[in-house]
Coordinates of C-alpha atoms in Angstrom, one line a residue:
M1488 CA 35.8 -45.9 -1.4
L1489 CA 36.7 -48.6 0.9
N1490 CA 33.7 -50.9 1.3
R1491 CA 32.8 -54.5 1.8
R1492 CA 34.0 -55.5 -1.7
T1493 CA 37.3 -53.7 -1.3
F1494 CA 38.4 -55.5 1.8
L1495 CA 40.4 -58.8 1.6
G1496 CA 39.1 -60.0 4.9
A1497 CA 35.9 -61.7 3.8
A1498 CA 35.7 -65.3 4.7
G1499 CA 36.8 -66.7 1.3
A1500 CA 39.7 -64.3 0.9
A1501 CA 40.9 -64.8 4.5
A1502 CA 42.0 -68.3 3.8
I1503 CA 44.3 -67.3 0.9
A1504 CA 47.9 -67.2 2.0
R1505 CA 49.5 -63.9 1.0
P1506 CA 53.2 -63.5 0.3
A1507 CA 55.3 -62.5 3.3
I1508 CA 56.3 -59.2 1.7
A1509 CA 52.6 -58.3 1.3
Q1510 CA 52.0 -59.3 4.9
N1511 CA 54.9 -57.2 6.1
A1512 CA 53.7 -54.2 4.1
A1513 CA 50.2 -54.5 5.6
A1514 CA 51.7 -54.7 9.1
R1515 CA 53.5 -51.4 8.5
T1516 CA 50.2 -49.7 7.4
L1517 CA 47.7 -48.2 9.8
K1518 CA 44.2 -48.1 8.4
F1519 CA 41.9 -45.5 10.0
I1520 CA 38.3 -44.4 9.5
P1521 CA 37.9 -40.7 10.2
E1522 CA 34.8 -39.3 11.7
S1523 CA 34.0 -37.5 8.4
N1524 CA 35.3 -36.7 5.0
L1525 CA 38.3 -34.4 4.7
A1526 CA 36.8 -31.6 2.6
I1527 CA 39.4 -28.8 3.4
L1528 CA 43.1 -29.6 3.4
D1529 CA 44.2 -26.3 4.8
P1530 CA 43.8 -26.5 8.6
I1531 CA 44.3 -22.7 9.1
V1532 CA 41.1 -21.7 7.2
T1533 CA 38.7 -24.0 9.0
T1534 CA 38.1 -25.2 12.5
A1535 CA 36.7 -28.6 11.3
A1536 CA 38.1 -31.3 13.6
V1537 CA 39.0 -33.6 10.7
S1538 CA 41.1 -30.8 9.1
T1539 CA 42.9 -30.3 12.4
T1540 CA 43.7 -34.1 12.6
H1541 CA 45.0 -33.9 9.1
G1542 CA 47.0 -30.9 10.1
Y1543 CA 48.8 -32.7 12.9
C1544 CA 49.9 -35.4 10.4
V1545 CA 51.5 -33.0 8.0
F1546 CA 52.5 -29.9 9.9
D1547 CA 54.2 -29.0 13.2
T1548 CA 53.9 -26.2 15.7
L1549 CA 56.4 -24.0 17.5
F1550 CA 54.8 -25.0 20.8
G1551 CA 52.4 -27.8 21.7
V1552 CA 50.6 -28.6 25.0
D1553 CA 50.9 -31.4 27.5
E1554 CA 48.0 -33.3 29.1
Q1555 CA 47.4 -30.3 31.5
L1556 CA 47.2 -28.0 28.5
R1557 CA 50.4 -26.2 29.5
P1558 CA 52.5 -24.9 26.5
Q1559 CA 55.7 -26.9 25.8
P1560 CA 58.4 -26.3 23.2
Q1561 CA 57.9 -28.4 20.0
M1562 CA 59.7 -27.0 16.9
A1563 CA 61.2 -24.4 19.3
S1564 CA 64.1 -25.2 21.6
G1565 CA 62.7 -22.6 23.9
A1566 CA 61.6 -19.0 24.3
K1567 CA 62.9 -15.9 26.1
V1568 CA 60.9 -13.0 27.3
F1569 CA 62.2 -9.4 27.5
D1570 CA 61.0 -5.8 28.0
E1571 CA 58.5 -6.7 30.7
G1572 CA 56.7 -9.2 28.6
K1573 CA 56.6 -7.1 25.4
T1574 CA 59.3 -9.0 23.5
Y1575 CA 59.5 -12.8 22.8
E1576 CA 62.5 -14.5 21.2
I1577 CA 61.9 -18.1 20.0
T1578 CA 64.9 -20.2 18.9
L1579 CA 64.2 -23.1 16.5
R1580 CA 65.7 -26.5 17.4
D1581 CA 68.1 -28.3 15.1
G1582 CA 67.1 -30.7 12.4
L1583 CA 63.8 -29.1 11.2
K1584 CA 63.1 -29.8 7.6
F1585 CA 60.1 -29.4 5.2
H1586 CA 58.9 -32.3 3.1
D1587 CA 60.3 -30.6 0.0
G1588 CA 63.8 -30.9 1.5
E1589 CA 64.1 -27.2 2.5
P1590 CA 65.2 -26.4 6.0
V1591 CA 62.7 -24.7 8.3
R1592 CA 63.8 -21.1 8.8
A1593 CA 62.6 -18.3 11.0
R1594 CA 61.0 -16.5 8.1
D1595 CA 58.8 -19.5 7.4
C1596 CA 57.5 -19.3 11.0
V1597 CA 57.0 -15.6 10.8
A1598 CA 54.9 -15.8 7.6
S1599 CA 52.9 -18.8 9.1
L1600 CA 52.2 -16.9 12.3
K1601 CA 51.1 -13.8 10.4
R1602 CA 48.7 -15.9 8.3
W1603 CA 47.3 -17.8 11.3
S1604 CA 46.8 -14.6 13.3
R1605 CA 44.5 -13.2 10.6
R1606 CA 42.2 -16.3 10.7
D1607 CA 42.1 -17.7 14.3
S1608 CA 40.3 -15.8 17.1
F1609 CA 43.1 -16.3 19.6
G1610 CA 45.6 -15.3 16.8
Q1611 CA 43.6 -12.2 16.0
A1612 CA 43.7 -11.2 19.6
L1613 CA 47.5 -11.6 19.6
G1614 CA 47.9 -10.0 16.2
A1615 CA 46.2 -6.9 17.4
V1616 CA 49.0 -6.2 19.9
V1617 CA 51.9 -7.3 17.7
D1618 CA 54.2 -4.4 16.8
E1619 CA 56.6 -6.4 14.6
W1620 CA 57.1 -10.0 13.5
Q1621 CA 60.8 -10.5 12.8
A1622 CA 63.1 -13.2 11.5
V1623 CA 66.4 -12.1 13.2
D1624 CA 68.3 -14.9 11.5
D1625 CA 67.5 -18.4 10.2
K1626 CA 67.0 -19.8 13.7
T1627 CA 65.6 -16.9 15.7
I1628 CA 62.1 -15.4 15.7
R1629 CA 61.4 -12.1 17.5
I1630 CA 57.9 -10.8 18.2
R1631 CA 57.7 -7.3 19.6
L1632 CA 54.4 -6.4 21.2
K1633 CA 52.7 -3.0 21.9
R1634 CA 51.9 -4.2 25.4
A1635 CA 52.3 -7.4 27.4
F1636 CA 50.3 -10.4 26.3
P1637 CA 50.4 -13.0 29.1
Q1638 CA 48.7 -15.6 27.0
F1639 CA 51.3 -15.5 24.2
L1640 CA 52.7 -19.1 24.4
R1641 CA 49.2 -20.4 25.1
A1642 CA 48.0 -18.8 21.8
I1643 CA 50.7 -20.1 19.5
G1644 CA 50.5 -23.5 21.2
K1645 CA 46.7 -24.0 21.2
P1646 CA 46.0 -27.6 20.4
H1647 CA 42.9 -27.5 18.3
S1648 CA 40.6 -25.5 15.9
S1649 CA 43.1 -23.6 13.8
A1650 CA 46.3 -24.5 15.6
A1651 CA 49.3 -22.3 14.6
F1652 CA 50.8 -24.8 12.1
I1653 CA 54.0 -23.8 10.3
M1654 CA 54.2 -23.8 6.5
P1655 CA 57.0 -22.8 4.0
E1656 CA 57.1 -19.0 3.6
R1657 CA 56.1 -19.3 -0.1
I1658 CA 52.9 -21.0 0.9
A1659 CA 52.2 -19.1 4.1
N1660 CA 52.4 -15.8 2.2
S1661 CA 49.1 -16.6 0.4
D1662 CA 45.7 -15.1 1.1
P1663 CA 44.6 -16.4 4.6
M1664 CA 41.0 -16.3 3.4
T1665 CA 41.7 -18.8 0.6
P1666 CA 42.7 -22.4 1.3
V1667 CA 46.2 -23.4 0.2
T1668 CA 46.3 -26.2 -2.3
E1669 CA 50.0 -27.3 -1.9
I1670 CA 50.2 -29.3 1.3
V1671 CA 53.8 -29.2 2.4
G1672 CA 54.7 -29.2 6.1
S1673 CA 57.5 -30.3 8.4
G1674 CA 55.5 -32.8 10.5
P1675 CA 56.1 -36.5 11.0
F1676 CA 54.0 -37.5 7.9
R1677 CA 54.1 -36.4 4.3
F1678 CA 50.7 -36.0 2.6
S1679 CA 50.5 -38.2 -0.5
A1680 CA 48.8 -35.9 -3.0
R1681 CA 49.0 -38.5 -5.8
E1682 CA 47.0 -41.0 -3.7
F1683 CA 44.4 -38.5 -2.5
V1684 CA 40.8 -39.4 -3.6
A1685 CA 38.4 -36.8 -2.4
G1686 CA 35.6 -38.3 -0.3
S1687 CA 37.3 -41.7 -0.2
R1688 CA 40.9 -42.0 0.7
M1689 CA 43.8 -39.9 2.2
V1690 CA 47.3 -41.3 2.6
Y1691 CA 50.1 -40.1 4.8
E1692 CA 53.7 -41.5 4.5
K1693 CA 56.3 -41.5 7.2
F1694 CA 58.6 -38.5 6.7
E1695 CA 62.1 -40.0 7.1
G1696 CA 63.6 -36.5 7.5
Y1697 CA 61.6 -35.7 10.7
V1698 CA 63.6 -35.5 13.9
P1699 CA 61.5 -36.0 17.0
R1700 CA 62.1 -34.4 20.3
D1701 CA 63.8 -36.5 23.1
E1702 CA 60.9 -36.2 25.5
P1703 CA 58.1 -38.8 25.7
A1704 CA 55.0 -37.9 23.6
N1705 CA 52.4 -36.1 25.6
W1706 CA 49.3 -34.7 23.8
T1707 CA 50.7 -32.4 21.0
A1708 CA 54.1 -32.0 22.8
G1709 CA 57.1 -34.3 23.2
G1710 CA 58.7 -36.7 20.7
K1711 CA 56.6 -37.6 17.7
R1712 CA 58.0 -41.0 16.9
V1713 CA 56.3 -42.8 13.9
N1714 CA 56.1 -46.6 13.9
F1715 CA 54.2 -47.0 10.6
D1716 CA 55.4 -46.4 7.1
R1717 CA 51.9 -45.4 6.0
V1718 CA 48.6 -44.2 7.5
E1719 CA 45.6 -44.6 5.3
W1720 CA 42.3 -42.8 6.0
H1721 CA 39.3 -44.6 4.5
V1722 CA 36.1 -42.6 4.5
I1723 CA 33.2 -45.0 5.2
P1724 CA 29.9 -43.1 5.7
D1725 CA 27.9 -46.3 6.3
A1726 CA 28.3 -47.2 10.0
A1727 CA 27.4 -50.9 9.5
T1728 CA 30.2 -51.2 6.9
A1729 CA 32.6 -49.5 9.1
A1730 CA 31.8 -51.7 12.1
G1731 CA 32.1 -54.8 10.0
A1732 CA 35.5 -53.7 8.7
L1733 CA 36.8 -53.1 12.2
Q1734 CA 35.4 -56.4 13.5
R1735 CA 37.1 -58.4 10.6
G1736 CA 40.4 -56.6 11.1
E1737 CA 40.3 -54.9 7.7
V1738 CA 40.9 -51.5 9.4
D1739 CA 42.7 -50.8 12.6
W1740 CA 41.0 -47.8 14.1
W1741 CA 37.5 -46.2 13.8
E1742 CA 37.6 -42.7 15.1
R1743 CA 34.0 -42.1 16.0
P1744 CA 31.7 -45.2 16.1
L1745 CA 27.9 -44.6 16.5
P1746 CA 27.2 -44.9 20.2
D1747 CA 24.5 -47.6 19.7
L1748 CA 27.1 -49.8 18.0
L1749 CA 29.6 -49.7 20.8
P1750 CA 28.3 -52.7 22.8
T1751 CA 28.6 -54.8 19.7
L1752 CA 32.1 -53.7 19.0
A1753 CA 33.7 -54.3 22.5
S1754 CA 35.5 -57.6 22.6
K1755 CA 38.9 -59.2 23.2
D1756 CA 39.9 -58.1 19.8
I1757 CA 38.5 -54.5 19.9
T1758 CA 39.2 -51.9 22.5
V1759 CA 36.5 -49.2 23.1
R1760 CA 37.6 -46.2 25.1
A1761 CA 37.5 -42.4 25.5
L1762 CA 40.6 -40.5 24.5
D1763 CA 39.8 -36.9 25.4
P1764 CA 39.0 -36.2 29.1
Y1765 CA 37.8 -32.7 28.2
G1766 CA 35.2 -34.1 25.9
L1767 CA 33.2 -32.3 23.2
I1768 CA 30.9 -29.4 23.5
L1769 CA 27.8 -29.6 21.3
G1770 CA 26.4 -26.4 19.8
M1771 CA 23.7 -24.9 17.5
R1772 CA 25.2 -22.0 15.5
F1773 CA 23.1 -19.1 14.1
N1774 CA 23.9 -16.9 11.0
H1775 CA 23.7 -13.4 12.5
M1776 CA 24.0 -11.7 9.1
N1777 CA 20.7 -12.9 7.6
A1778 CA 17.1 -12.8 8.7
P1779 CA 15.6 -14.2 10.8
F1780 CA 18.5 -14.8 13.2
N1781 CA 19.9 -11.3 12.9
N1782 CA 17.3 -10.8 15.6
A1783 CA 18.7 -11.3 19.2
A1784 CA 15.3 -11.7 20.7
L1785 CA 14.5 -14.6 18.4
R1786 CA 17.8 -16.2 19.2
R1787 CA 17.0 -15.9 22.9
A1788 CA 13.6 -17.5 22.4
I1789 CA 15.2 -20.5 20.7
L1790 CA 17.8 -20.8 23.6
A1791 CA 14.9 -20.9 26.1
A1792 CA 13.2 -23.7 24.2
V1793 CA 16.1 -26.1 24.1
N1794 CA 16.1 -29.2 26.3
Q1795 CA 19.8 -30.3 26.4
D1796 CA 18.8 -33.8 27.5
D1797 CA 17.0 -34.3 24.1
Y1798 CA 20.2 -33.8 22.3
L1799 CA 22.5 -35.5 24.7
Q1800 CA 20.5 -38.7 25.0
T1801 CA 20.1 -38.9 21.2
V1802 CA 23.8 -38.4 20.6
T1803 CA 25.0 -40.9 23.2
A1804 CA 22.2 -43.5 22.7
G1805 CA 21.1 -42.9 26.2
D1806 CA 24.5 -43.6 27.8
A1807 CA 24.1 -41.6 31.0
G1808 CA 27.8 -41.9 31.8
G1809 CA 28.8 -40.4 28.4
Y1810 CA 27.4 -36.9 28.8
R1811 CA 26.5 -34.0 31.1
A1812 CA 24.2 -31.1 30.8
C1813 CA 26.1 -27.8 30.8
R1814 CA 24.3 -24.5 30.5
A1815 CA 27.4 -22.5 30.2
M1816 CA 29.4 -20.9 27.3
F1817 CA 32.6 -22.7 28.4
P1818 CA 33.2 -26.4 29.3
C1819 CA 31.6 -27.2 32.7
G1820 CA 34.1 -28.6 35.2
L1821 CA 36.9 -26.2 34.3
P1822 CA 38.1 -23.9 37.0
G1823 CA 36.1 -20.7 37.1
V1824 CA 33.3 -21.8 34.8
N1825 CA 29.9 -21.1 36.3
E1826 CA 26.6 -22.4 34.8
L1827 CA 25.2 -18.9 34.2
G1828 CA 22.6 -20.1 31.7
T1829 CA 20.6 -22.2 34.2
D1830 CA 17.8 -19.6 34.6
L1831 CA 17.6 -19.0 30.9
M1832 CA 17.5 -22.6 29.9
K1833 CA 15.0 -24.1 32.3
Q1834 CA 14.6 -27.8 32.2
P1835 CA 12.2 -28.9 30.9
P1836 CA 11.6 -25.8 28.8
D1837 CA 8.3 -24.1 28.6
L1838 CA 7.4 -24.3 24.9
T1839 CA 4.3 -22.2 25.3
A1840 CA 6.4 -19.4 26.7
A1841 CA 8.9 -19.9 23.9
R1842 CA 6.2 -19.6 21.2
A1843 CA 5.0 -16.3 22.9
A1844 CA 8.6 -15.0 22.9
I1845 CA 9.0 -15.9 19.2
E1846 CA 5.9 -14.0 18.4
A1847 CA 7.0 -11.0 20.5
S1848 CA 10.4 -11.0 18.7
G1849 CA 8.7 -10.0 15.5
Y1850 CA 9.2 -13.3 13.6
K1851 CA 7.0 -13.2 10.5
G1852 CA 7.4 -16.8 9.1
E1853 CA 10.7 -16.2 7.3
K1854 CA 12.4 -19.4 6.0
I1855 CA 15.1 -20.9 8.2
V1856 CA 17.6 -23.0 6.3
L1857 CA 19.1 -25.7 8.5
L1858 CA 22.3 -27.3 7.1
H1859 CA 22.0 -31.0 8.2
A1860 CA 25.2 -33.1 8.1
A1861 CA 23.5 -36.5 7.7
D1862 CA 26.8 -38.5 7.6
H1863 CA 28.4 -37.2 10.8
P1864 CA 27.8 -39.6 13.7
M1865 CA 27.9 -36.8 16.3
I1866 CA 26.4 -33.9 14.4
A1867 CA 23.6 -35.6 12.5
P1868 CA 21.4 -36.3 15.5
L1869 CA 21.7 -32.6 16.6
G1870 CA 20.1 -31.6 13.3
D1871 CA 17.3 -34.0 13.7
V1872 CA 16.4 -32.8 17.2
T1873 CA 16.6 -29.1 16.2
A1874 CA 14.4 -29.6 13.1
D1875 CA 11.8 -31.3 15.3
L1876 CA 12.0 -28.5 17.9
L1877 CA 11.7 -25.7 15.3
K1878 CA 8.6 -27.3 13.8
K1879 CA 7.0 -27.7 17.2
L1880 CA 7.6 -24.0 17.7
G1881 CA 5.8 -23.2 14.5
L1882 CA 8.9 -21.9 12.6
N1883 CA 9.3 -22.3 8.8
V1884 CA 12.3 -24.6 8.6
D1885 CA 13.9 -25.9 5.4
V1886 CA 16.1 -28.9 6.3
Q1887 CA 18.8 -29.3 3.6
T1888 CA 20.6 -32.6 4.0
M1889 CA 24.2 -33.1 2.9
D1890 CA 27.5 -34.5 4.1
W1891 CA 29.7 -32.8 6.7
G1892 CA 32.2 -31.8 4.1
T1893 CA 29.5 -29.8 2.2
V1894 CA 28.4 -28.2 5.5
V1895 CA 32.0 -27.1 6.1
Q1896 CA 32.0 -25.4 2.7
R1897 CA 28.5 -24.0 2.8
R1898 CA 28.8 -22.4 6.2
T1899 CA 31.4 -20.0 4.8
S1900 CA 28.8 -18.3 2.6
K1901 CA 27.5 -14.9 3.6
E1902 CA 25.0 -14.9 0.8
P1903 CA 21.2 -14.6 1.4
L1904 CA 19.2 -17.7 1.6
D1905 CA 18.0 -17.6 -2.0
R1906 CA 21.7 -17.6 -3.1
G1907 CA 23.0 -20.5 -1.1
G1908 CA 23.0 -18.9 2.4
W1909 CA 22.0 -20.6 5.6
S1910 CA 20.4 -19.9 9.0
I1911 CA 21.6 -22.7 11.3
F1912 CA 24.2 -25.5 11.4
H1913 CA 25.4 -27.7 14.3
T1914 CA 28.9 -28.5 15.3
T1915 CA 31.0 -29.8 18.1
W1916 CA 34.3 -28.5 19.5
P1917 CA 36.8 -30.0 21.9
G1918 CA 36.5 -28.7 25.4
S1919 CA 40.3 -28.1 25.3
S1920 CA 39.9 -25.7 22.4
V1921 CA 37.5 -23.2 24.3
T1922 CA 39.1 -23.0 27.7
N1923 CA 39.3 -19.2 27.7
P1924 CA 37.6 -16.2 26.2
A1925 CA 40.2 -15.4 23.6
E1926 CA 40.2 -18.9 22.0
N1927 CA 36.4 -19.4 22.3
L1928 CA 35.7 -18.3 18.8
Y1929 CA 32.1 -19.6 19.1
I1930 CA 31.2 -16.6 21.3
R1931 CA 33.7 -14.0 20.1
G1932 CA 32.0 -10.9 18.5
A1933 CA 34.4 -10.0 15.7
G1934 CA 31.5 -9.6 13.1
P1935 CA 32.3 -10.1 9.4
S1936 CA 36.0 -11.0 10.2
G1937 CA 35.0 -13.6 12.8
W1938 CA 33.9 -17.2 12.8
F1939 CA 31.1 -18.5 10.6
G1940 CA 27.9 -17.0 11.7
W1941 CA 29.6 -13.6 12.2
H1942 CA 28.4 -12.7 15.6
D1943 CA 29.0 -8.9 16.0
S1944 CA 29.4 -7.8 19.6
P1945 CA 31.8 -4.8 20.5
E1946 CA 30.9 -5.5 24.1
M1947 CA 32.2 -9.1 23.8
E1948 CA 35.4 -8.0 22.1
S1949 CA 36.0 -5.3 24.8
L1950 CA 35.5 -7.8 27.6
T1951 CA 37.8 -10.3 26.0
A1952 CA 40.5 -7.7 25.5
Q1953 CA 40.2 -6.8 29.2
W1954 CA 40.5 -10.4 30.2
L1955 CA 43.6 -10.8 28.1
E1956 CA 45.3 -7.9 29.9
S1957 CA 44.2 -8.9 33.4
T1958 CA 46.8 -10.3 35.8
D1959 CA 44.5 -10.2 38.8
A1960 CA 42.7 -13.5 39.6
S1961 CA 39.5 -12.0 41.0
Q1962 CA 39.2 -9.5 38.2
S1963 CA 39.8 -12.3 35.6
Q1964 CA 37.0 -14.3 37.2
K1965 CA 34.6 -11.4 37.1
L1966 CA 35.4 -10.8 33.5
L1967 CA 34.9 -14.4 32.7
D1968 CA 31.4 -14.2 34.3
D1969 CA 30.7 -11.0 32.4
I1970 CA 31.7 -12.6 29.2
Q1971 CA 29.2 -15.4 29.7
Q1972 CA 26.5 -13.0 30.7
S1973 CA 27.1 -11.0 27.5
A1974 CA 27.0 -14.2 25.4
F1975 CA 23.7 -15.3 26.9
K1976 CA 22.3 -11.9 26.1
T1977 CA 23.3 -12.0 22.4
V1978 CA 23.2 -15.8 21.9
P1979 CA 25.9 -16.4 19.3
V1980 CA 25.5 -20.1 19.9
V1981 CA 23.1 -22.3 21.8
P1982 CA 25.1 -24.7 24.1
L1983 CA 23.6 -28.2 23.8
G1984 CA 25.7 -30.0 26.5
Q1985 CA 29.0 -32.0 26.8
V1986 CA 29.8 -35.5 25.7
I1987 CA 32.7 -37.8 26.2
P1988 CA 32.9 -39.6 22.8
K1989 CA 34.5 -43.0 22.5
T1990 CA 36.8 -44.4 19.8
A1991 CA 37.3 -48.1 18.8
H1992 CA 40.5 -49.8 17.6
R1993 CA 41.9 -53.3 17.3
S1994 CA 43.4 -54.4 20.6
N1995 CA 46.8 -55.0 19.0
I1996 CA 47.1 -51.2 18.3
Q1997 CA 48.8 -49.6 21.2
G1998 CA 50.2 -46.3 22.2
I1999 CA 47.3 -44.1 21.1
L2000 CA 47.7 -40.8 22.9
T2001 CA 45.1 -39.0 25.1
A2002 CA 44.4 -35.8 23.2
S2003 CA 41.7 -33.7 21.6
S2004 CA 42.7 -35.0 18.1
S2005 CA 43.5 -38.5 16.8
L2006 CA 47.3 -38.5 16.7
F2007 CA 49.3 -41.1 14.8
W2008 CA 52.7 -40.8 16.3
N2009 CA 53.6 -43.1 19.2
V2010 CA 51.1 -45.6 17.8
R2011 CA 52.4 -49.2 17.2
R2012 CA 51.1 -52.6 16.4
A2013 CA 51.8 -55.2 19.1

């Protein structure tokens, strides 16, 4: 693990002249502190943000999105639509190559899309209407649909939380419920498996065989031009150590500094700024399969007891400009999103009424296991606030503290509490990843085949299917409101508000793109 002893930037070492070749190698290496440990290397089987960031290093997508979240060709040279929207033909652009030297073929893309469509909520909605995935030849993909799917390109180009990354066919044909172990993509960086140290270091090497598009880089679209030979991720859980490393120039970029450290970091040598204008949504997720939260009445009682300001002020260290309350199931500020939870989440909440609602729900003191990610700068405070709230409400809460990587693994368990199961975990998701009902997996109701927590709501799935088919603006708006009302009735997740997190990097690092993930192409050292 990179720590104070590992760095060469301490006062004594700094005065030692290093050979020019070593200085040049260092200049061609970007050192990055991710927000958390990378526990899962397969970005298809998890929505963890750190795995998505890793995914964009190694893999590529047929379509990306620009800063207005509009789909743009990426690996594709373009797409044609036939048969009244029921057939799509995508042509691959020239020069695509996997890191193992094999060319990217249409059959690789077909196998990858099939695997993705069995895991991702938007992908599942698309997969349900696919009649045939077909590789016409090495360069042409044809998807025949049972009915028109107006959101097709938006689905395969989604920017976050299980993006439709393309893998070699031999890897993509694996079980979509099991993480792949061979990390081979066609993206701008090659994952260095030999240098991977779990919980400590990840290394990505520039892939010389990558051919970027001609357009300027724009979010996940455009030309992905790499200016560093290596990108090293160093996992540093201790915030003080991470801050010191950035201040001394021993690392170049700290993805997610603690908010209360930001004033001490900002200087002529360090730039502190927000990268994602859509921000992050904070949420409390219930396990709907196990008692006591298989009880919707109990979930509604917890929803009514939540004071979003308690969470938002803790996460942002009281920075009023860094958050907004949002009592909605979609990001506030997006067109069509109404705050339909205002009456259900009164501020400040009436805890006496909440305790009465808990008693009326039939809660009998069952244990509640809260998975607490103590190492995650954005998620750890959420667990602290919830634990305090549950205790005030008289609930039997067992706070189990671990790192975020362990939470990501533990939350996949459907076992009862006495066999490693869980009741609550907290998470964040980029606002850009939940802009519509199909991709908002946090409220989807697919049950055992859905996202962790396994919210089961046939009504939600029906409303989402209707929204996907709607081409009338007024009908779509009504369906969006109905979807929110359904979610507030069953409470798959408790919305805790929106934040605009900041990142910090050395001021000589330029070209960092605005996006919902940290992206390493276009970045250069001045």
